[in-house]
Structures are given as structure tokens and as C-alpha cells.
PDB file of C-alpha atoms in Angstrom:
ATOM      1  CA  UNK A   1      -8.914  18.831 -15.165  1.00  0.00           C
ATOM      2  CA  UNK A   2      -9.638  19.167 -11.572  1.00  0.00           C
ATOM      3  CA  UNK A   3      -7.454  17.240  -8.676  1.00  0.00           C
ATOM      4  CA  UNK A   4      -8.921  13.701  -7.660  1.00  0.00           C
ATOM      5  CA  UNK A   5      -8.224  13.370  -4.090  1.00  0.00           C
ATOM      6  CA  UNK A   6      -9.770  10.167  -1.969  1.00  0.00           C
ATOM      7  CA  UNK A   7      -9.484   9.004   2.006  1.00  0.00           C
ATOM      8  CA  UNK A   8      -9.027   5.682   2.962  1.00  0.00           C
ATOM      9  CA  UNK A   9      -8.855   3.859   6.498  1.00  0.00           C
ATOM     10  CA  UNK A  10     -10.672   1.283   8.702  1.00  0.00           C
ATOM     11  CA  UNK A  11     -13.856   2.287  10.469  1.00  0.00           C
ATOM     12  CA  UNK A  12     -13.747   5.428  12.772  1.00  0.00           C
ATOM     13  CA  UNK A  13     -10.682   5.956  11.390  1.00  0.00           C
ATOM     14  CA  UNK A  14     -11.799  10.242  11.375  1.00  0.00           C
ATOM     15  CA  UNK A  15     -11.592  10.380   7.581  1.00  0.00           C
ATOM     16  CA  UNK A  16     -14.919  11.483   7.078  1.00  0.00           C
ATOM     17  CA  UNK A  17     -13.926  14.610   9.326  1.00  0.00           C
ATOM     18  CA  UNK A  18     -10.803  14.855   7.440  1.00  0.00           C
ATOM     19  CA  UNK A  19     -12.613  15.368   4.057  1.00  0.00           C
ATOM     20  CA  UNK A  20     -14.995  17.838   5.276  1.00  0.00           C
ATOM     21  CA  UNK A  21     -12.148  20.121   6.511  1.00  0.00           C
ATOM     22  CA  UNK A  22     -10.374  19.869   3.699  1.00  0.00           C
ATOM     23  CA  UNK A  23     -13.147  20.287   1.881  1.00  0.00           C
ATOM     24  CA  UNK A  24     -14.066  24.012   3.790  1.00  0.00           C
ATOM     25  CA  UNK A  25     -10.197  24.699   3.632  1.00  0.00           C
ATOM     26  CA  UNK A  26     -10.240  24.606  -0.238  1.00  0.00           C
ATOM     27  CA  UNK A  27     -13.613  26.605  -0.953  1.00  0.00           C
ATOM     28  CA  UNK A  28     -11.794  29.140   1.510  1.00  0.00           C
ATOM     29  CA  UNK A  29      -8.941  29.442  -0.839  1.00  0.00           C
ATOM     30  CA  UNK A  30     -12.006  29.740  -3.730  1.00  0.00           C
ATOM     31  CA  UNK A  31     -11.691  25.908  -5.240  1.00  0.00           C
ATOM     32  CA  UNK A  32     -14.518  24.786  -6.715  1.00  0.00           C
ATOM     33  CA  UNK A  33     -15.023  21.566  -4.361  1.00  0.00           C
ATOM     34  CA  UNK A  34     -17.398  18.148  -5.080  1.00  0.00           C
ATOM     35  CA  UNK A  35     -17.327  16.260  -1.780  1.00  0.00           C
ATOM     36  CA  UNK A  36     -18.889  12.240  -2.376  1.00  0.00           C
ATOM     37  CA  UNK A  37     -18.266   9.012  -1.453  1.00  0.00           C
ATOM     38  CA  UNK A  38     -18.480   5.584  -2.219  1.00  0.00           C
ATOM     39  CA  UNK A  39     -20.670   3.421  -1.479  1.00  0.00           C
ATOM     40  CA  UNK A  40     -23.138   6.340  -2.748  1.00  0.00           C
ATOM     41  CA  UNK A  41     -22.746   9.166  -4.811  1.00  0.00           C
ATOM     42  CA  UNK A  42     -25.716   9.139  -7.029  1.00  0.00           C
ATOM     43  CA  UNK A  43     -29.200   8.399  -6.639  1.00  0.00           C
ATOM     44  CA  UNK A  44     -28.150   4.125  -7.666  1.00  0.00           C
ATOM     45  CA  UNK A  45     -25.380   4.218  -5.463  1.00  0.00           C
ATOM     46  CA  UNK A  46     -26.984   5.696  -2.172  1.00  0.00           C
ATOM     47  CA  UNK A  47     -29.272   2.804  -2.745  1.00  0.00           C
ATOM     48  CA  UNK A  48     -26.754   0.201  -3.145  1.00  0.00           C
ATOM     49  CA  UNK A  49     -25.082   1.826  -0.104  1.00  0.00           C
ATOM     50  CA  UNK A  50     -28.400   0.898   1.998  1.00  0.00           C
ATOM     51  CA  UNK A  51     -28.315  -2.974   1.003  1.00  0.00           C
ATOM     52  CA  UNK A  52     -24.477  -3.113   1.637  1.00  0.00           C
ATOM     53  CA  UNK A  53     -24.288  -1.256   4.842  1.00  0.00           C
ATOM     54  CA  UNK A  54     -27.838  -1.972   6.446  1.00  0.00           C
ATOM     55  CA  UNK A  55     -29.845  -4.168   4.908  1.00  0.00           C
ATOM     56  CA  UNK A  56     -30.712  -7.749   6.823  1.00  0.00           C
ATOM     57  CA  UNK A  57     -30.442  -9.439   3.326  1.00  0.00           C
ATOM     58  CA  UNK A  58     -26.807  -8.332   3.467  1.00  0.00           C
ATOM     59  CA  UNK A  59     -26.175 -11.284   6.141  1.00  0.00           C
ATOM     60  CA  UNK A  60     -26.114 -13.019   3.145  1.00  0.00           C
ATOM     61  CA  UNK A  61     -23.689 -11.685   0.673  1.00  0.00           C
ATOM     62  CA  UNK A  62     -21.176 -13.866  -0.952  1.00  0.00           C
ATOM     63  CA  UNK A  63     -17.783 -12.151  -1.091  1.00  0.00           C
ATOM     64  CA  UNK A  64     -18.190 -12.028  -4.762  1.00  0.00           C
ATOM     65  CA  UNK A  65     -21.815 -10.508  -4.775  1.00  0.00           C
ATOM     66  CA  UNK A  66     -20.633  -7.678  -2.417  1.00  0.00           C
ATOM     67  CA  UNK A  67     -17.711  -6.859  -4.433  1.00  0.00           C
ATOM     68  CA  UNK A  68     -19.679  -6.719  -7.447  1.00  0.00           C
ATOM     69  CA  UNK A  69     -22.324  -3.994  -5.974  1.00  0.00           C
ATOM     70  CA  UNK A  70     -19.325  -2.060  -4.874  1.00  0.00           C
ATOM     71  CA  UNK A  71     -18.005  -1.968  -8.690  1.00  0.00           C
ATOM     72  CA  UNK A  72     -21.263  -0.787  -9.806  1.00  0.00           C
ATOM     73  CA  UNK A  73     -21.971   1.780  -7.608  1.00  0.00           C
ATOM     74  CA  UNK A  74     -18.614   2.891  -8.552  1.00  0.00           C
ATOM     75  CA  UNK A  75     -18.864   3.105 -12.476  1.00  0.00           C
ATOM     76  CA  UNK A  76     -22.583   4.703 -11.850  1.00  0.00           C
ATOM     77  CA  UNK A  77     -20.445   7.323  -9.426  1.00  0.00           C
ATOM     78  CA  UNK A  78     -17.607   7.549 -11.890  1.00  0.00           C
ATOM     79  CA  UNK A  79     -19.457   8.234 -15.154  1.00  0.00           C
ATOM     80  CA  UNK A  80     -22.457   9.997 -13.601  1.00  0.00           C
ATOM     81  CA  UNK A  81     -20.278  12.388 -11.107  1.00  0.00           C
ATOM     82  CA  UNK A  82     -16.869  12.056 -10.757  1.00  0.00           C
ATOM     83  CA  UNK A  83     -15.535  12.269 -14.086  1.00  0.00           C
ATOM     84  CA  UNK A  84     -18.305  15.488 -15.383  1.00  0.00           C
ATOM     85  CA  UNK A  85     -16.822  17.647 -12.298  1.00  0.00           C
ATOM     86  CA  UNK A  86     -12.987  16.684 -12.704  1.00  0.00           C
ATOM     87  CA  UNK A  87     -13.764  18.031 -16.441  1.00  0.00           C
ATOM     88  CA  UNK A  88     -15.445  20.935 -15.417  1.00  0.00           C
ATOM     89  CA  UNK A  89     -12.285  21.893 -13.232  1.00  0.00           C
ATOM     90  CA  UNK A  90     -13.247  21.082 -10.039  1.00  0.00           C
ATOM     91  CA  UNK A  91     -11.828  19.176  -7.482  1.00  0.00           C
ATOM     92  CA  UNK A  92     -13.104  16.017  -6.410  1.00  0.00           C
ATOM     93  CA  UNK A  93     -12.973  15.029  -2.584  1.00  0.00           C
ATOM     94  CA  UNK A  94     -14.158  11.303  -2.356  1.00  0.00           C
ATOM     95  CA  UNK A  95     -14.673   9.244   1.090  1.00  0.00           C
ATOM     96  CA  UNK A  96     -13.232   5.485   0.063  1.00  0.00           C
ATOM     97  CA  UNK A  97     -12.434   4.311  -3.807  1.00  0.00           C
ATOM     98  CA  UNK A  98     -11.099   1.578  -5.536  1.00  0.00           C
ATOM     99  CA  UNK A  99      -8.341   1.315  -3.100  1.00  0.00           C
ATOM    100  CA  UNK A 100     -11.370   0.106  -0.371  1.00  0.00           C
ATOM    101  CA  UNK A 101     -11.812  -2.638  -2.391  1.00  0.00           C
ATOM    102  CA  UNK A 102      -8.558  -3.958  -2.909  1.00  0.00           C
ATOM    103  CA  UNK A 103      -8.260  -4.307   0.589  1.00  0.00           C
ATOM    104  CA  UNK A 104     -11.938  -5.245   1.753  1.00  0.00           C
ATOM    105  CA  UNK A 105     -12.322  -7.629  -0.603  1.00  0.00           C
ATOM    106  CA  UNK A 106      -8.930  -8.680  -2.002  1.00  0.00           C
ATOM    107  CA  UNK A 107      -7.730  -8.764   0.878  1.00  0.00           C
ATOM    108  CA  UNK A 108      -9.731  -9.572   4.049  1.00  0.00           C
ATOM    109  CA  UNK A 109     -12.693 -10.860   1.607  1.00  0.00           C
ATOM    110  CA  UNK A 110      -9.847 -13.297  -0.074  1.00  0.00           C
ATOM    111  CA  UNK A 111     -10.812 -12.252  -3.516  1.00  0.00           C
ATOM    112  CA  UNK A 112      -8.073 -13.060  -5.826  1.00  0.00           C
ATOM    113  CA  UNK A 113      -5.946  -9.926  -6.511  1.00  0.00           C
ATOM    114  CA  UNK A 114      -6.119  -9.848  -9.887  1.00  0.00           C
ATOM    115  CA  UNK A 115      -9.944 -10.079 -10.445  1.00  0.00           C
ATOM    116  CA  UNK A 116     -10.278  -6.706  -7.976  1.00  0.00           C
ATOM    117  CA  UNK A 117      -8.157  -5.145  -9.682  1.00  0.00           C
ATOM    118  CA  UNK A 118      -9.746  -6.064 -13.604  1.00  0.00           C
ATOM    119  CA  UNK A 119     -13.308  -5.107 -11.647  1.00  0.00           C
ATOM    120  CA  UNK A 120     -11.857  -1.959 -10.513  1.00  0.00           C
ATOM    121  CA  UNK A 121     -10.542  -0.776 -13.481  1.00  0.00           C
ATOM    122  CA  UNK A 122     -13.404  -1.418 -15.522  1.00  0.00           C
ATOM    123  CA  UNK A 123     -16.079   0.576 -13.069  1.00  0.00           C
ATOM    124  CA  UNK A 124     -13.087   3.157 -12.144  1.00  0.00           C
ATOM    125  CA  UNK A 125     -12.974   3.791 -16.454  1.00  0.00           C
ATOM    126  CA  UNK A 126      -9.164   2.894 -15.260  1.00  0.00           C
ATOM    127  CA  UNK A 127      -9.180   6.574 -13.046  1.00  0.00           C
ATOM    128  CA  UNK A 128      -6.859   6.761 -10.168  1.00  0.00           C
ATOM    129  CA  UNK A 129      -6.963   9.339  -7.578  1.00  0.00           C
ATOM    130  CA  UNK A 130      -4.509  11.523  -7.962  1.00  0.00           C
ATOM    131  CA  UNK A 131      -3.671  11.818  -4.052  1.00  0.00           C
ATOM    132  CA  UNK A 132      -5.107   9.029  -1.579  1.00  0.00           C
ATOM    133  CA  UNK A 133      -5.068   9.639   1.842  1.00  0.00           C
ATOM    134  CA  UNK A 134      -4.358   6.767   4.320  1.00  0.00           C
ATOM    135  CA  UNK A 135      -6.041   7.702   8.031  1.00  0.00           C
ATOM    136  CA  UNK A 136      -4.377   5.225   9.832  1.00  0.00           C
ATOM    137  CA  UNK A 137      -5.381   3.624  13.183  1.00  0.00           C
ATOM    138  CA  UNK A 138      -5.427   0.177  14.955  1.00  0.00           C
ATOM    139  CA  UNK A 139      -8.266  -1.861  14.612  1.00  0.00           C
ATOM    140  CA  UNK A 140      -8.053  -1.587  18.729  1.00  0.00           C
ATOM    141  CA  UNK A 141      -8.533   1.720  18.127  1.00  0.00           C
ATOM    142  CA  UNK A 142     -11.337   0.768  16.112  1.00  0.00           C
ATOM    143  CA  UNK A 143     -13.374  -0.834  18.037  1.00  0.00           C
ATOM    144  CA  UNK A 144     -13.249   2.091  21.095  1.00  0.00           C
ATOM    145  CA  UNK A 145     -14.148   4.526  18.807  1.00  0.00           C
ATOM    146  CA  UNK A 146     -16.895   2.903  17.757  1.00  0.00           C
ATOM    147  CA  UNK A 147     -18.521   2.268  20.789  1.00  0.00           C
ATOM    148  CA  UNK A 148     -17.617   5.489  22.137  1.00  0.00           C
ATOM    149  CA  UNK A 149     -19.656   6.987  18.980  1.00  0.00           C
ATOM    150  CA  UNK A 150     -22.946   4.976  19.654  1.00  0.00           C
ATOM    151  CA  UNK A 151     -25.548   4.621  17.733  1.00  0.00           C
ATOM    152  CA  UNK A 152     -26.172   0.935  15.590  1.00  0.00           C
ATOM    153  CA  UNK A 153     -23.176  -1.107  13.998  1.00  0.00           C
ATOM    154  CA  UNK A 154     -23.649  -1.548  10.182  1.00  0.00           C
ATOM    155  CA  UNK A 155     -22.976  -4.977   8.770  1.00  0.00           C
ATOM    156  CA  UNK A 156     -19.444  -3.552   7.523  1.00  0.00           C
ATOM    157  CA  UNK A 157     -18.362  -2.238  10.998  1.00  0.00           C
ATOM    158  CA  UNK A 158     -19.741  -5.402  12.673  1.00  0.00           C
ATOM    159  CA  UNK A 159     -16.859  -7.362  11.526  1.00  0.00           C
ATOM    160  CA  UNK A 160     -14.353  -9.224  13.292  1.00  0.00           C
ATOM    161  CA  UNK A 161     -11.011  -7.457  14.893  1.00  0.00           C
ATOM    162  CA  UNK A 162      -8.999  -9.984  12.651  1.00  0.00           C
ATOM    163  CA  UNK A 163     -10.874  -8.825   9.740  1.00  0.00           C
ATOM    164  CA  UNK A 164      -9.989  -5.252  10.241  1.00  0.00           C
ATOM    165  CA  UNK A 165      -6.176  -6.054  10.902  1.00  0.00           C
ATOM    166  CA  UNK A 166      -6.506  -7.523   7.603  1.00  0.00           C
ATOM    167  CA  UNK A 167      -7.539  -4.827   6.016  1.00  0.00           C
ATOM    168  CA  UNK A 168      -5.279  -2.151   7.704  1.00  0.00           C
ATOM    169  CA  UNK A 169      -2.281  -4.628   6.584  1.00  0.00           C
ATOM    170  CA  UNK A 170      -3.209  -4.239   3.169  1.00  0.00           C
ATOM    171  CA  UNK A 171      -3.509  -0.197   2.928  1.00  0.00           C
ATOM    172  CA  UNK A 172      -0.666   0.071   4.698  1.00  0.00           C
ATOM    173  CA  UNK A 173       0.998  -2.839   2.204  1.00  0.00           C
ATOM    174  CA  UNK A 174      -0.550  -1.166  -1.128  1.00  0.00           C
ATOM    175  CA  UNK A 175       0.812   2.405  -0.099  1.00  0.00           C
ATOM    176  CA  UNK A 176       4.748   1.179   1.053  1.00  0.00           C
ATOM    177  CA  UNK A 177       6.762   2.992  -1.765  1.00  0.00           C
ATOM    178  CA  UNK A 178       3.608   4.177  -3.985  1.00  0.00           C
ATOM    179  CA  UNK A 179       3.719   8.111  -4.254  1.00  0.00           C
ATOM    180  CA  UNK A 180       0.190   8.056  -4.731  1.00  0.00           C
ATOM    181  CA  UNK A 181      -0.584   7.534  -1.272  1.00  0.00           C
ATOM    182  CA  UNK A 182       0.193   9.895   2.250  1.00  0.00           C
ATOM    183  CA  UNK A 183      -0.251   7.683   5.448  1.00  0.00           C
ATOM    184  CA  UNK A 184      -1.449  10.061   8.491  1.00  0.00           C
ATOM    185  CA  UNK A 185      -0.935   8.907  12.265  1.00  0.00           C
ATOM    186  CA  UNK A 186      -5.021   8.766  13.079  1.00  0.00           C
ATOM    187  CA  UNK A 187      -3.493   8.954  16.618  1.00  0.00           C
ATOM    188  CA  UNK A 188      -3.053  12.276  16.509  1.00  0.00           C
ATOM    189  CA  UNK A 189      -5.797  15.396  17.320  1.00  0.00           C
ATOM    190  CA  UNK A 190      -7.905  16.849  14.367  1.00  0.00           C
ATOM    191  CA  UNK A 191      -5.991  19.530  13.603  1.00  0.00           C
ATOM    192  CA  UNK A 192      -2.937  18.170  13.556  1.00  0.00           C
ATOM    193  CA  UNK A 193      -4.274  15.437  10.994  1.00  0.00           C
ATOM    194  CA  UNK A 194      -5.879  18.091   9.103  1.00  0.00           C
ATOM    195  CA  UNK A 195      -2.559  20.227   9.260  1.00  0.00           C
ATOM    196  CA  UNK A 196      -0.426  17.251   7.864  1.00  0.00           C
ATOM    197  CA  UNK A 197      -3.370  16.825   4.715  1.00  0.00           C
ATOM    198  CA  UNK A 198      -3.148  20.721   4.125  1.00  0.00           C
ATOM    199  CA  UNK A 199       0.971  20.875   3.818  1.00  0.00           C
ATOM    200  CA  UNK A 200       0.834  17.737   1.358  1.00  0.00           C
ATOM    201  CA  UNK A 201      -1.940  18.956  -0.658  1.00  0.00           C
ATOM    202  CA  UNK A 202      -0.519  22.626  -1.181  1.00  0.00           C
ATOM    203  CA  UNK A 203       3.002  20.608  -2.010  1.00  0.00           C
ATOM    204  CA  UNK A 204       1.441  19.060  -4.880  1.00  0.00           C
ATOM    205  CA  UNK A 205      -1.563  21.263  -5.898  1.00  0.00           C
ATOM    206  CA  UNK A 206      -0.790  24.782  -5.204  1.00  0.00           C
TER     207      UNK A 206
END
């Protein structure tokens, strides 16, 4: 079996940088690498990605009805992708997992815990990462990144400050004491970040 790592953080956190260079680090060292993400993945999930992240009827979305397309672009992406390529050796870099929706939804969506979790580990097939990375910022920080990037605000990024502190508060919460998880100061340059990632994954991978 191949090594199941994901990235977590608030928006413009720089874990979608983060991936990528780990990502070019490990085919450098000759790893077979499978770089995804969730929303997305597969051909269902890059749709459901469009209605969660940009479409106007997503104004609409009860709590429930977004967590639910989350959970089933995630057992599409889990039985269709994730779970062939971990069998076949590789290793699996994916941007957000389960853990996004413990804290989106349980936390700052007000989802009871419980029913997350049952929802995630019926899509997930009950598969944890076996590393999660935690790119942590401020939602401050957030929001200046953000606008410093340009370009339009999905419906997910739109939300409110408060929201976001909510949803740092429960990564942060969920990773206190849980080996699983390695929570990297998103304050720091690119390389450094990417430095920190590298030492941790050759400590438990190579």
C-alpha cells in the first residue's frame, strides 16, 4: 500500500502550493505520486465541485445538502481513485478530506458531530490519511491573501471572518494530541513550510 497523505487549512492558507512541492519532491526521489483533491477528483466530483464552489444555486444550500454533496464526491473519489492507486503502491497527495468536513460543517456549519463523522466514514470506506497536514494561518490572514490574489470569491471563500475562526478552531482542536496530524506556521516563507513537510514526511516514510 502506498502512503495517504492530505492538507488541510482555511482559504489561502498556501496548501495547494504545499502539495505540489511535495508532490515534485517525491517523483524526484522516484515515488510514484497521484496528486487530487476534494471537492473533485473524478469526472462526478469536478462537477459537484462547480455547484459547491460556483454555482448561484449554491446561495441556497442547506447545511445538510452541502455536506451531503461533499460525502459523495468523496466516496466517488475514494472508490474510483484513491483507494485503486494506494493499492497499486503509489502515494496519494490529496488537497482537503474528511477532516474539511468535520470542521466546515461540524463545526462552523453546526452539524452535529456525530452525524459528520457516520457520513464520513461511510463515503471515506472508513480510510484515514495516514499523515494530514495542518497549514495554519489566521483568518486575518485570510482575508489579505485573498484579496491580494484577485480574481472572483467562490461561495466557500465568501464567508464570514467568524466563520473561518470557526473553522481554524476546530483543525487546530481535532489535531491537539492526535499523531495523525503536523500543524505548520503558514506564517512562514514557502520553503521553509515546504522544508518542515519534507523532514516529517522522510521521519515517517523513508
Amino acid at each position: 500500500m502506498g502512503n495517504f497523505v492530505t492538507f488541510e487549512g482555511i482559504e489561502g492558507c498556501g496548501k495547494s502550493t504545499q502539495i505540489q512541492l511535495l508532490a515534485e519532491w517525491l517523483i524526484s526521489m522516484g515515488q510514484r505520486v497521484v496528486l487530487t483533491r476534494e471537492p473533485g477528483g473524478t469526472e462526478l466530483g469536478e462537477r459537484i465541485r462547480m455547484l459547491l464552489k460556483a454555482g448561484d444555486v449554491g446561495k441556497h444550500f442547506s447545511a445538510k445538502a452541502e455536506l451531503l454533496l461533499f460525502e459523495a464526491s468523496r466516496a466517488q473519489h475514494v472508490e474510483e481513485k484513491i483507494l485503486p492507486a494506494l493499492a497499486h503502491g503509489d502515494s496519494v497527495l490529496c488537497d482537503r478530506f474528511l477532516d474539511s468536513s468535520t470542521v466546515y460543517q461540524g463545526v462552523a456549519r453546526k452539524i452535529p458531530p456525530p452525524d459528520v463523522a457516520l457520513l464520513n466514514s461511510f463515503a471515506a470506506a472508513n480510510l484515514l490519511p495516514d499523515l494530514t497536514i495542518i497549514v495554519d494561518i489566521t483568518p486575518e490572514e485570510s482575508v489579505k491573501r485573498l484579496l491580494k490574489r484577485g480574481g472572483q470569491i467562490d461561495r466557500i471563500e465568501g464567508e464570514s471572518v467568524k466563520f473561518f475562526k470557526d473553522v481554524r478552531s476546530g483543525y487546530l482542536a481535532m489535531a491537539e494530541g492526535d499523531p495523525r496530524f503536523l500543524v505548520v506556521n503558514g506564517d512562514q516563507s514557502i520553503s521553509n513550510i515546504h522544508g518542515e513537510i519534507r523532514r516529517e514526511y522522510g521521519a515517517r516514510f523513508m
